[in-house]
Short mmCIF file of C-alpha atoms and ligand atoms in Angstrom, two decimals:
data_model
loop_
_atom_site.label_atom_id
_atom_site.label_comp_id
_atom_site.label_asym_id
_atom_site.label_seq_id
_atom_site.Cartn_x
_atom_site.Cartn_y
_atom_site.Cartn_z
CA MET A 1 -75.65 -60.52 50.32
CA THR A 2 -72.93 -60.97 47.96
CA LEU A 3 -70.05 -58.72 48.60
CA LYS A 4 -69.89 -56.36 45.57
CA LEU A 5 -66.35 -55.26 44.74
CA PRO A 6 -64.82 -52.43 45.04
CA VAL A 7 -65.54 -51.64 48.93
CA TYR A 8 -66.28 -48.22 49.28
CA LEU A 9 -64.05 -46.72 52.31
CA ASP A 10 -63.60 -43.20 50.81
CA ASN A 11 -67.38 -41.82 52.39
CA ALA A 12 -65.00 -38.61 53.95
CA ALA A 13 -64.27 -37.76 50.44
CA SER A 14 -68.17 -37.83 48.64
CA THR A 15 -71.06 -39.83 49.51
CA ARG A 16 -73.47 -41.99 47.45
CA CYS A 17 -76.45 -39.78 47.15
CA ASP A 18 -79.43 -41.37 48.52
CA PRO A 19 -81.88 -42.42 46.28
CA ARG A 20 -84.68 -40.53 48.78
CA VAL A 21 -82.74 -37.79 47.97
CA VAL A 22 -82.63 -38.48 44.37
CA GLU A 23 -86.45 -38.97 44.27
CA ALA A 24 -87.12 -35.62 46.01
CA MET A 25 -84.92 -33.80 43.34
CA LEU A 26 -85.89 -35.12 40.22
CA PRO A 27 -89.52 -33.13 39.64
CA TYR A 28 -87.09 -30.12 39.74
CA PHE A 29 -85.13 -30.95 36.64
CA SER A 30 -88.42 -30.79 33.94
CA GLU A 31 -91.21 -30.06 36.06
CA HIS A 32 -90.95 -27.41 38.18
CA TYR A 33 -88.00 -25.82 36.44
CA GLY A 34 -88.77 -21.97 37.16
CA ASN A 35 -85.84 -19.68 38.54
CA ALA A 36 -86.60 -18.94 42.09
CA GLY A 37 -86.37 -15.26 41.13
CA SER A 38 -89.53 -15.10 38.75
CA ARG A 39 -91.66 -13.54 40.63
CA ASN A 40 -94.71 -13.35 38.34
CA HIS A 41 -95.60 -16.96 37.82
CA SER A 42 -96.22 -20.43 39.11
CA PHE A 43 -93.14 -22.08 37.91
CA GLY A 44 -90.97 -19.12 40.06
CA TRP A 45 -93.50 -19.51 42.81
CA ALA A 46 -92.82 -23.57 42.67
CA ALA A 47 -89.33 -23.24 42.75
CA GLU A 48 -88.96 -20.38 45.28
CA GLU A 49 -91.52 -22.71 47.82
CA ALA A 50 -88.71 -25.49 47.30
CA ILE A 51 -86.07 -23.20 48.40
CA ASP A 52 -87.66 -22.04 51.33
CA HIS A 53 -88.81 -25.58 52.36
CA ALA A 54 -85.02 -26.55 52.00
CA ARG A 55 -83.62 -23.64 53.87
CA GLU A 56 -86.13 -25.27 57.21
CA GLN A 57 -84.92 -28.30 56.78
CA CYS A 58 -81.40 -27.08 56.66
CA ALA A 59 -81.89 -24.57 59.67
CA THR A 60 -83.54 -27.45 61.86
CA LEU A 61 -80.78 -29.50 61.27
CA LEU A 62 -78.59 -26.86 63.18
CA GLY A 63 -81.12 -25.45 65.42
CA ALA A 64 -80.94 -22.34 63.55
CA GLN A 65 -83.59 -20.07 61.80
CA ALA A 66 -84.29 -20.43 58.24
CA LYS A 67 -83.46 -16.80 57.61
CA GLU A 68 -79.45 -17.73 58.74
CA ILE A 69 -78.98 -20.21 56.20
CA LEU A 70 -76.89 -19.11 52.98
CA PHE A 71 -76.98 -21.60 49.53
CA THR A 72 -73.37 -22.08 48.31
CA SER A 73 -71.73 -24.42 45.75
CA GLY A 74 -70.36 -26.61 48.67
CA ALA A 75 -68.11 -26.38 51.66
CA THR A 76 -65.06 -24.92 49.96
CA GLU A 77 -67.29 -21.47 48.95
CA SER A 78 -69.05 -21.69 52.33
CA ASN A 79 -65.52 -21.06 54.20
CA ASN A 80 -64.03 -18.54 51.49
CA LEU A 81 -67.81 -16.28 51.80
CA ALA A 82 -67.24 -16.95 55.58
CA ILE A 83 -63.37 -16.05 56.36
CA ARG A 84 -62.88 -13.60 53.50
CA GLY A 85 -66.16 -11.85 54.03
CA ALA A 86 -66.06 -11.77 57.63
CA ALA A 87 -62.10 -10.20 57.44
CA ASN A 88 -63.08 -7.91 54.95
CA MET A 89 -66.49 -6.30 56.77
CA TYR A 90 -64.75 -6.08 59.81
CA ALA A 91 -61.29 -5.05 58.69
CA ARG A 92 -59.68 -2.07 61.21
CA GLY A 93 -57.83 -0.70 57.89
CA PRO A 94 -58.14 -0.40 54.22
CA ALA A 95 -56.96 -3.24 51.80
CA GLY A 96 -53.50 -2.81 51.55
CA SER A 97 -52.51 -1.58 55.12
CA THR A 98 -51.16 -3.69 57.69
CA GLY A 99 -52.71 -4.18 60.91
CA ARG A 100 -56.16 -5.24 59.37
CA GLY A 101 -56.53 -7.62 62.23
CA HIS A 102 -55.89 -11.07 63.64
CA ILE A 103 -56.76 -14.19 62.81
CA ILE A 104 -56.59 -17.43 64.23
CA THR A 105 -56.77 -20.80 62.75
CA CYS A 106 -54.91 -24.06 62.69
CA SER A 107 -52.21 -25.75 60.42
CA ILE A 108 -53.95 -28.87 59.66
CA GLU A 109 -56.94 -27.06 58.49
CA HIS A 110 -58.75 -28.31 55.23
CA LYS A 111 -57.09 -26.07 52.27
CA ALA A 112 -60.34 -24.50 51.73
CA VAL A 113 -59.63 -22.50 55.18
CA LEU A 114 -55.89 -22.55 54.96
CA ASP A 115 -55.93 -20.74 51.61
CA PRO A 116 -58.52 -18.03 52.05
CA CYS A 117 -56.20 -17.47 55.38
CA LYS A 118 -52.80 -17.11 53.35
CA ARG A 119 -54.52 -14.69 50.96
CA LEU A 120 -55.87 -12.62 54.12
CA ALA A 121 -52.30 -12.88 55.44
CA LYS A 122 -51.02 -11.33 51.85
CA GLU A 123 -53.96 -8.58 52.13
CA GLY A 124 -52.48 -7.13 55.26
CA PHE A 125 -54.07 -9.43 58.35
CA ASP A 126 -52.05 -11.24 60.90
CA VAL A 127 -52.88 -14.82 60.76
CA THR A 128 -51.99 -17.43 63.71
CA PHE A 129 -51.95 -21.09 62.59
CA LEU A 130 -52.10 -23.11 65.67
CA GLN A 131 -49.52 -26.45 65.45
CA PRO A 132 -51.85 -29.24 66.88
CA PRO A 133 -50.92 -31.64 69.33
CA PRO A 134 -49.96 -35.17 68.44
CA SER A 135 -53.94 -36.07 69.49
CA GLY A 136 -54.57 -33.42 66.51
CA VAL A 137 -56.99 -31.65 68.75
CA ILE A 138 -57.15 -28.16 69.24
CA THR A 139 -58.50 -26.81 72.79
CA ARG A 140 -60.28 -23.93 73.96
CA ALA A 141 -56.53 -22.93 76.04
CA ALA A 142 -54.78 -23.30 73.22
CA VAL A 143 -57.24 -20.59 71.05
CA GLU A 144 -56.92 -19.10 73.91
CA ALA A 145 -53.25 -18.91 74.56
CA ALA A 146 -53.34 -17.25 71.09
CA LEU A 147 -55.36 -14.52 71.75
CA ARG A 148 -54.40 -10.97 70.99
CA PRO A 149 -56.42 -7.67 71.86
CA ASP A 150 -57.01 -7.54 67.69
CA THR A 151 -58.26 -10.53 67.14
CA MET A 152 -61.57 -10.95 65.35
CA LEU A 153 -61.98 -13.78 64.10
CA VAL A 154 -61.42 -17.62 64.94
CA SER A 155 -61.79 -20.30 62.22
CA ILE A 156 -61.50 -23.82 63.76
CA MET A 157 -62.71 -26.96 61.73
CA TRP A 158 -65.39 -29.19 63.87
CA ALA A 159 -63.67 -32.50 63.11
CA ASN A 160 -60.80 -33.23 60.73
CA ASN A 161 -61.21 -34.71 57.31
CA GLU A 162 -57.69 -36.78 57.40
CA ILE A 163 -57.90 -37.91 60.54
CA GLY A 164 -61.41 -37.61 62.33
CA THR A 165 -60.69 -35.95 65.33
CA ILE A 166 -62.98 -33.69 67.36
CA ASN A 167 -61.85 -30.41 68.56
CA GLU A 168 -62.82 -28.51 71.19
CA VAL A 169 -66.03 -26.41 69.45
CA PRO A 170 -68.06 -25.75 71.59
CA GLU A 171 -65.57 -24.53 74.28
CA ILE A 172 -63.99 -22.16 71.69
CA GLY A 173 -67.67 -20.89 70.95
CA ALA A 174 -68.08 -20.02 74.34
CA LEU A 175 -64.60 -18.77 74.69
CA CYS A 176 -65.04 -16.58 71.37
CA HIS A 177 -68.32 -15.70 72.98
CA GLU A 178 -66.91 -14.03 75.95
CA LYS A 179 -64.22 -11.94 73.99
CA GLU A 180 -66.69 -10.61 71.43
CA ILE A 181 -64.61 -12.65 68.71
CA ILE A 182 -66.19 -13.81 65.75
CA PHE A 183 -66.11 -18.08 65.46
CA HIS A 184 -66.40 -19.71 62.20
CA THR A 185 -66.30 -23.55 62.18
CA ASP A 186 -65.84 -25.68 59.16
CA GLY A 187 -68.38 -28.50 60.03
CA THR A 188 -67.89 -30.29 56.46
CA GLN A 189 -67.65 -33.82 58.41
CA TRP A 190 -69.29 -33.21 61.37
CA VAL A 191 -72.64 -31.94 60.66
CA GLY A 192 -75.15 -34.36 59.53
CA LYS A 193 -73.41 -36.98 61.28
CA MET A 194 -73.11 -35.44 64.94
CA PRO A 195 -75.32 -33.19 66.56
CA VAL A 196 -75.47 -29.53 66.21
CA ASP A 197 -76.77 -26.84 68.31
CA VAL A 198 -76.16 -23.29 66.90
CA GLU A 199 -77.33 -21.68 69.86
CA ARG A 200 -75.82 -24.21 72.68
CA ASP A 201 -72.19 -24.23 70.72
CA GLY A 202 -71.55 -20.49 70.26
CA ILE A 203 -71.31 -20.62 66.32
CA ASP A 204 -71.42 -17.31 64.21
CA LEU A 205 -70.65 -18.96 61.01
CA LEU A 206 -70.63 -23.02 59.93
CA SER A 207 -69.95 -24.37 56.61
CA TRP A 208 -71.22 -27.68 55.48
CA SER A 209 -71.65 -29.58 52.11
CA GLY A 210 -74.32 -31.98 50.87
CA HIS A 211 -72.00 -34.47 48.94
CA LYS A 212 -70.68 -35.26 52.76
CA ILE A 213 -73.91 -36.27 53.87
CA TYR A 214 -75.09 -38.52 50.86
CA GLY A 215 -76.70 -35.41 49.17
CA PRO A 216 -75.58 -33.79 45.89
CA LYS A 217 -72.09 -32.52 44.95
CA GLY A 218 -71.99 -28.65 44.11
CA VAL A 219 -74.17 -27.90 46.69
CA GLY A 220 -73.36 -26.50 50.63
CA GLY A 221 -74.68 -24.25 53.01
CA LEU A 222 -73.29 -21.53 55.60
CA PHE A 223 -75.01 -20.56 58.67
CA VAL A 224 -74.67 -16.72 59.15
CA ARG A 225 -75.66 -15.75 62.57
CA ARG A 226 -78.17 -13.13 62.71
CA ARG A 227 -78.96 -12.25 66.49
CA LYS A 228 -76.10 -12.06 69.61
CA PRO A 229 -74.25 -11.12 67.62
CA ARG A 230 -75.63 -10.06 63.96
CA VAL A 231 -72.79 -11.38 61.71
CA ARG A 232 -72.11 -9.59 58.24
CA LEU A 233 -69.96 -10.42 55.39
CA GLU A 234 -68.80 -8.73 52.52
CA SER A 235 -70.05 -10.57 49.30
CA LEU A 236 -67.69 -12.84 47.09
CA VAL A 237 -69.91 -12.83 43.93
CA ASP A 238 -71.92 -10.06 43.13
CA GLY A 239 -74.88 -9.83 40.77
CA GLY A 240 -78.88 -10.40 40.91
CA GLY A 241 -78.58 -9.92 44.61
CA GLN A 242 -79.57 -13.87 45.68
CA GLU A 243 -79.25 -15.25 49.00
CA ARG A 244 -79.19 -11.58 50.95
CA GLY A 245 -76.86 -10.20 48.78
CA MET A 246 -73.93 -12.42 49.80
CA ARG A 247 -74.09 -15.06 47.17
CA SER A 248 -75.48 -13.79 43.64
CA GLY A 249 -76.38 -15.83 41.00
CA THR A 250 -79.52 -18.21 40.34
CA GLN A 251 -79.88 -20.75 42.83
CA ASN A 252 -79.15 -24.30 42.21
CA VAL A 253 -82.71 -25.23 43.15
CA THR A 254 -82.63 -28.86 42.55
CA GLY A 255 -79.20 -29.34 44.18
CA ILE A 256 -80.49 -27.16 47.32
CA VAL A 257 -84.06 -29.49 47.48
CA GLY A 258 -81.24 -32.51 47.73
CA PHE A 259 -79.41 -30.90 50.12
CA GLY A 260 -82.76 -30.11 52.16
CA LYS A 261 -83.64 -33.76 51.99
CA ALA A 262 -80.46 -35.13 52.84
CA CYS A 263 -80.49 -32.76 55.88
CA GLU A 264 -83.93 -33.76 57.12
CA ILE A 265 -82.79 -37.53 56.49
CA ALA A 266 -79.81 -36.95 58.40
CA ARG A 267 -81.08 -35.45 61.20
CA ALA A 268 -83.07 -38.40 61.66
CA GLU A 269 -80.80 -41.26 61.00
CA MET A 270 -77.41 -39.77 62.54
CA GLU A 271 -77.97 -41.65 65.83
CA ALA A 272 -78.69 -44.72 64.64
CA ASP A 273 -75.91 -45.14 61.82
CA GLY A 274 -73.45 -43.46 64.38
CA ILE A 275 -74.07 -46.24 66.64
CA ARG A 276 -73.14 -48.53 63.67
CA LEU A 277 -70.54 -47.07 62.37
CA LEU A 278 -68.82 -46.62 65.68
CA ARG A 279 -68.90 -50.41 66.20
CA LEU A 280 -67.47 -51.11 62.59
CA ARG A 281 -64.98 -48.56 62.82
CA LYS A 282 -63.59 -50.08 66.25
CA LYS A 283 -63.60 -53.51 64.66
CA LEU A 284 -61.46 -52.58 61.83
CA GLU A 285 -59.19 -50.91 64.22
CA ARG A 286 -59.04 -53.42 66.82
CA GLU A 287 -58.78 -55.96 64.52
CA MET A 288 -55.83 -54.60 62.13
CA GLN A 289 -53.96 -53.66 65.58
CA GLN A 290 -54.27 -57.40 66.61
CA ARG A 291 -53.47 -58.72 63.50
CA LEU A 292 -50.49 -56.56 62.68
CA GLU A 293 -47.58 -55.41 64.77
CA VAL A 294 -46.08 -51.71 64.07
CA VAL A 295 -49.69 -50.20 63.26
CA GLN A 296 -50.74 -47.31 64.51
CA VAL A 297 -54.31 -45.47 64.58
CA ASN A 298 -53.39 -41.75 64.31
CA GLY A 299 -54.84 -38.90 66.24
CA HIS A 300 -56.74 -39.19 69.69
CA ALA A 301 -57.92 -42.05 70.28
CA GLU A 302 -61.26 -41.31 71.63
CA ARG A 303 -62.34 -37.99 70.41
CA ARG A 304 -63.25 -39.11 66.87
CA ILE A 305 -66.43 -39.23 64.50
CA PRO A 306 -67.66 -42.59 64.39
CA GLY A 307 -66.83 -43.42 60.85
CA THR A 308 -63.46 -42.19 59.94
CA THR A 309 -60.03 -44.01 60.67
CA ASN A 310 -56.41 -42.98 59.73
CA ILE A 311 -54.10 -45.90 60.30
CA SER A 312 -50.57 -46.24 59.70
CA PHE A 313 -48.80 -49.74 58.80
CA GLY A 314 -44.75 -49.72 59.52
CA PHE A 315 -42.40 -51.48 56.85
CA VAL A 316 -44.33 -51.23 53.73
CA GLU A 317 -44.05 -48.77 50.81
CA GLY A 318 -47.26 -46.71 50.53
CA GLU A 319 -47.54 -47.06 47.40
CA SER A 320 -47.40 -50.64 47.00
CA LEU A 321 -49.93 -50.79 49.58
CA MET A 322 -52.69 -48.93 47.60
CA MET A 323 -51.47 -51.41 44.63
CA GLY A 324 -52.12 -54.37 46.98
CA ILE A 325 -55.36 -53.55 48.13
CA LYS A 326 -57.16 -52.30 44.70
CA ASP A 327 -60.51 -53.56 45.36
CA ILE A 328 -60.56 -50.59 48.38
CA ALA A 329 -61.17 -47.32 47.47
CA CYS A 330 -59.90 -45.46 50.35
CA SER A 331 -57.36 -42.48 50.40
CA SER A 332 -53.66 -42.80 51.15
CA GLY A 333 -51.54 -40.66 53.41
CA SER A 334 -49.67 -39.45 50.26
CA ALA A 335 -51.18 -36.43 48.43
CA CYS A 336 -49.85 -36.47 44.43
CA THR A 337 -48.85 -32.86 44.02
CA SER A 338 -47.12 -32.65 40.49
CA ALA A 339 -44.66 -35.35 40.04
CA SER A 340 -44.03 -35.95 44.00
CA LEU A 341 -45.84 -37.85 46.47
CA GLU A 342 -46.19 -35.67 49.38
CA PRO A 343 -46.62 -37.08 52.91
CA SER A 344 -50.03 -35.28 54.63
CA TYR A 345 -49.56 -31.80 55.89
CA VAL A 346 -51.96 -33.15 58.38
CA LEU A 347 -50.06 -36.25 59.51
CA LYS A 348 -46.69 -34.00 59.10
CA GLY A 349 -48.81 -31.70 61.50
CA LEU A 350 -48.86 -34.16 64.22
CA GLY A 351 -45.34 -35.46 63.96
CA VAL A 352 -45.84 -38.59 62.11
CA GLY A 353 -43.05 -39.11 60.45
CA ASP A 354 -42.79 -39.31 56.76
CA ASP A 355 -42.13 -43.17 56.15
CA LEU A 356 -45.34 -43.70 58.32
CA ALA A 357 -47.19 -41.07 56.72
CA HIS A 358 -46.77 -42.27 53.35
CA SER A 359 -47.86 -45.80 54.50
CA SER A 360 -51.34 -44.83 56.12
CA LEU A 361 -54.86 -44.99 54.65
CA ARG A 362 -57.87 -43.23 55.54
CA LEU A 363 -61.30 -45.63 55.57
CA SER A 364 -64.19 -43.54 56.24
CA LEU A 365 -67.43 -45.39 56.37
CA GLY A 366 -70.76 -44.46 55.28
CA ARG A 367 -74.35 -44.93 55.57
CA TRP A 368 -74.46 -48.40 53.52
CA THR A 369 -71.34 -49.76 54.75
CA THR A 370 -71.72 -53.17 55.86
CA GLU A 371 -69.97 -56.04 58.34
CA GLU A 372 -69.07 -57.55 55.40
CA GLU A 373 -67.40 -55.40 53.50
CA ILE A 374 -65.29 -54.47 56.80
CA ASP A 375 -64.35 -58.07 57.22
CA TYR A 376 -63.10 -57.73 53.63
CA ALA A 377 -61.23 -55.01 54.43
CA ILE A 378 -59.39 -56.28 57.62
CA THR A 379 -58.17 -59.33 55.36
CA ALA A 380 -57.52 -57.66 52.44
CA ILE A 381 -55.35 -55.10 54.22
CA THR A 382 -53.43 -57.62 56.49
CA SER A 383 -52.58 -59.68 53.85
CA ALA A 384 -51.53 -56.92 51.26
CA VAL A 385 -49.18 -55.46 54.76
CA GLU A 386 -48.19 -59.11 55.41
CA HIS A 387 -47.02 -59.49 51.86
CA LEU A 388 -44.98 -56.31 51.28
CA ARG A 389 -43.04 -56.76 54.98
CA ARG A 390 -42.20 -59.97 53.69
CA LEU A 391 -40.28 -58.16 51.01
CA SER A 392 -39.24 -56.34 53.41
CA PRO A 393 -35.60 -56.32 54.52
CA LEU A 394 -36.23 -53.71 57.07
CA PHE A 395 -39.07 -55.57 58.65
CA ASP A 396 -36.64 -58.21 58.98
CA LEU A 397 -34.21 -55.83 60.81
CA HIS A 398 -36.92 -54.66 62.62
CA LYS A 399 -37.66 -58.33 63.96
CA GLU A 400 -34.53 -59.25 64.71
CA GLY A 401 -34.66 -56.68 67.39
CA ILE A 402 -32.57 -53.62 65.62
CA ASP A 403 -34.07 -50.14 65.80
CA ILE A 404 -33.76 -48.94 62.43
CA SER A 405 -33.43 -45.18 63.36
CA LYS A 406 -30.13 -45.98 65.02
CA ILE A 407 -28.74 -47.63 61.43
CA GLN A 408 -25.38 -45.19 60.27
CA TRP A 409 -26.51 -45.97 56.85
CA GLN A 410 -23.07 -45.49 54.64
CA ALA A 411 -23.16 -44.00 51.33
CA HIS A 412 -20.72 -45.06 48.42
N1 PMP B 501 -63.94 -28.77 54.60
C1 PMP B 501 -63.64 -30.12 54.50
C2 PMP B 501 -63.36 -30.36 56.25
C3 PMP B 501 -63.64 -31.13 53.92
O1 PMP B 501 -63.56 -32.66 54.26
C4 PMP B 501 -64.16 -30.77 52.42
C5 PMP B 501 -64.14 -31.47 51.67
N2 PMP B 501 -62.92 -32.88 51.23
C6 PMP B 501 -64.33 -29.25 52.10
C7 PMP B 501 -63.90 -28.49 53.22
C8 PMP B 501 -64.72 -29.30 50.53
O2 PMP B 501 -65.74 -29.18 50.60
P1 PMP B 501 -66.50 -29.30 48.82
O3 PMP B 501 -66.18 -30.25 48.31
O4 PMP B 501 -67.90 -29.30 49.49
O5 PMP B 501 -66.29 -28.03 48.41
#
């Protein structure tokens, strides 16, 4: 097969919709176009049946019951509904008062968790943002040490979206169940790639998203436990009472059908996909480290999901590196905020210095990534880094054995 450029290595940002998913969705655009809430005719029944089927497909992937699955617009909404919905439902005091309850999360969560937590902090909740160790892994012990008598909710992601590290989710789930605290996990980068069993893993609330698992964008799910304990949420969107009153609004039937199909395919194929992606990701990391010096793979070496890696390249400038690998679609370790380039807060949170954070790449592989594409990426990144280093006086100093961090630069 000939290599098609650009090579897509940004599957943690979004994935190509699987053609089998598209095929399942098509009849629901212009054939079965009813509103699932229309109870009086066959168009409505067809839509409702399709949603019921998708709910089963989603539940099966998680080891949950269909009744425990809510459909949302994606993981951002699921996270907001889980965190704000649970906090407000179980708050100890009225809105505006202080001491309404204690929440534990982590400083390197996705913004879709951090921002709702920050909002709750303004609304009278106490929030602890755990600082990760350099490995990026949040342990049961770290959560346990932060517990307080008034802790009501713990939200710790399963796998990190920037570095792919895996937190101790089943262990944290067990801890929360022992202490009767609600446990939410943002499973966006985990579900559909690695096995889940909400019973075994002690999860009360779990968010995930269609477009990260070869499904459509704008649709996601939230698992809400109904037994031991029965978790209740205050809704964010009120109206027609769809999704058990927790998420009103006419359901996105086509999206939900695609999401269900994506979950079904993921369940069947995740093991084989995972083995293949792990081998390719390890090859990429190994080759980068063998061909180049001053290369650092960020986060824990072993506790990582198969397809995501985050690599820093010393002595290159991040923007120039991105320009040098234009035929590789990937993410950089910098986020453009207005006019400035901020180093990633996740990498900073691990203690990665600004320079290395700026010159890092997140490369995320997916179902259609081929060995040929990985070989191309290895060659392209190596030559871009070598080229930039040839132009770098700092790299020359480094090669002469001078420790750059000890140089006293003089300002004139
Ligand atoms: N959480 C994590 C860990 C993610 O990676 C993402 C997507 N970048 C989200 C939440 C948001 O998901 P969505 O795009 O479905 O709103």
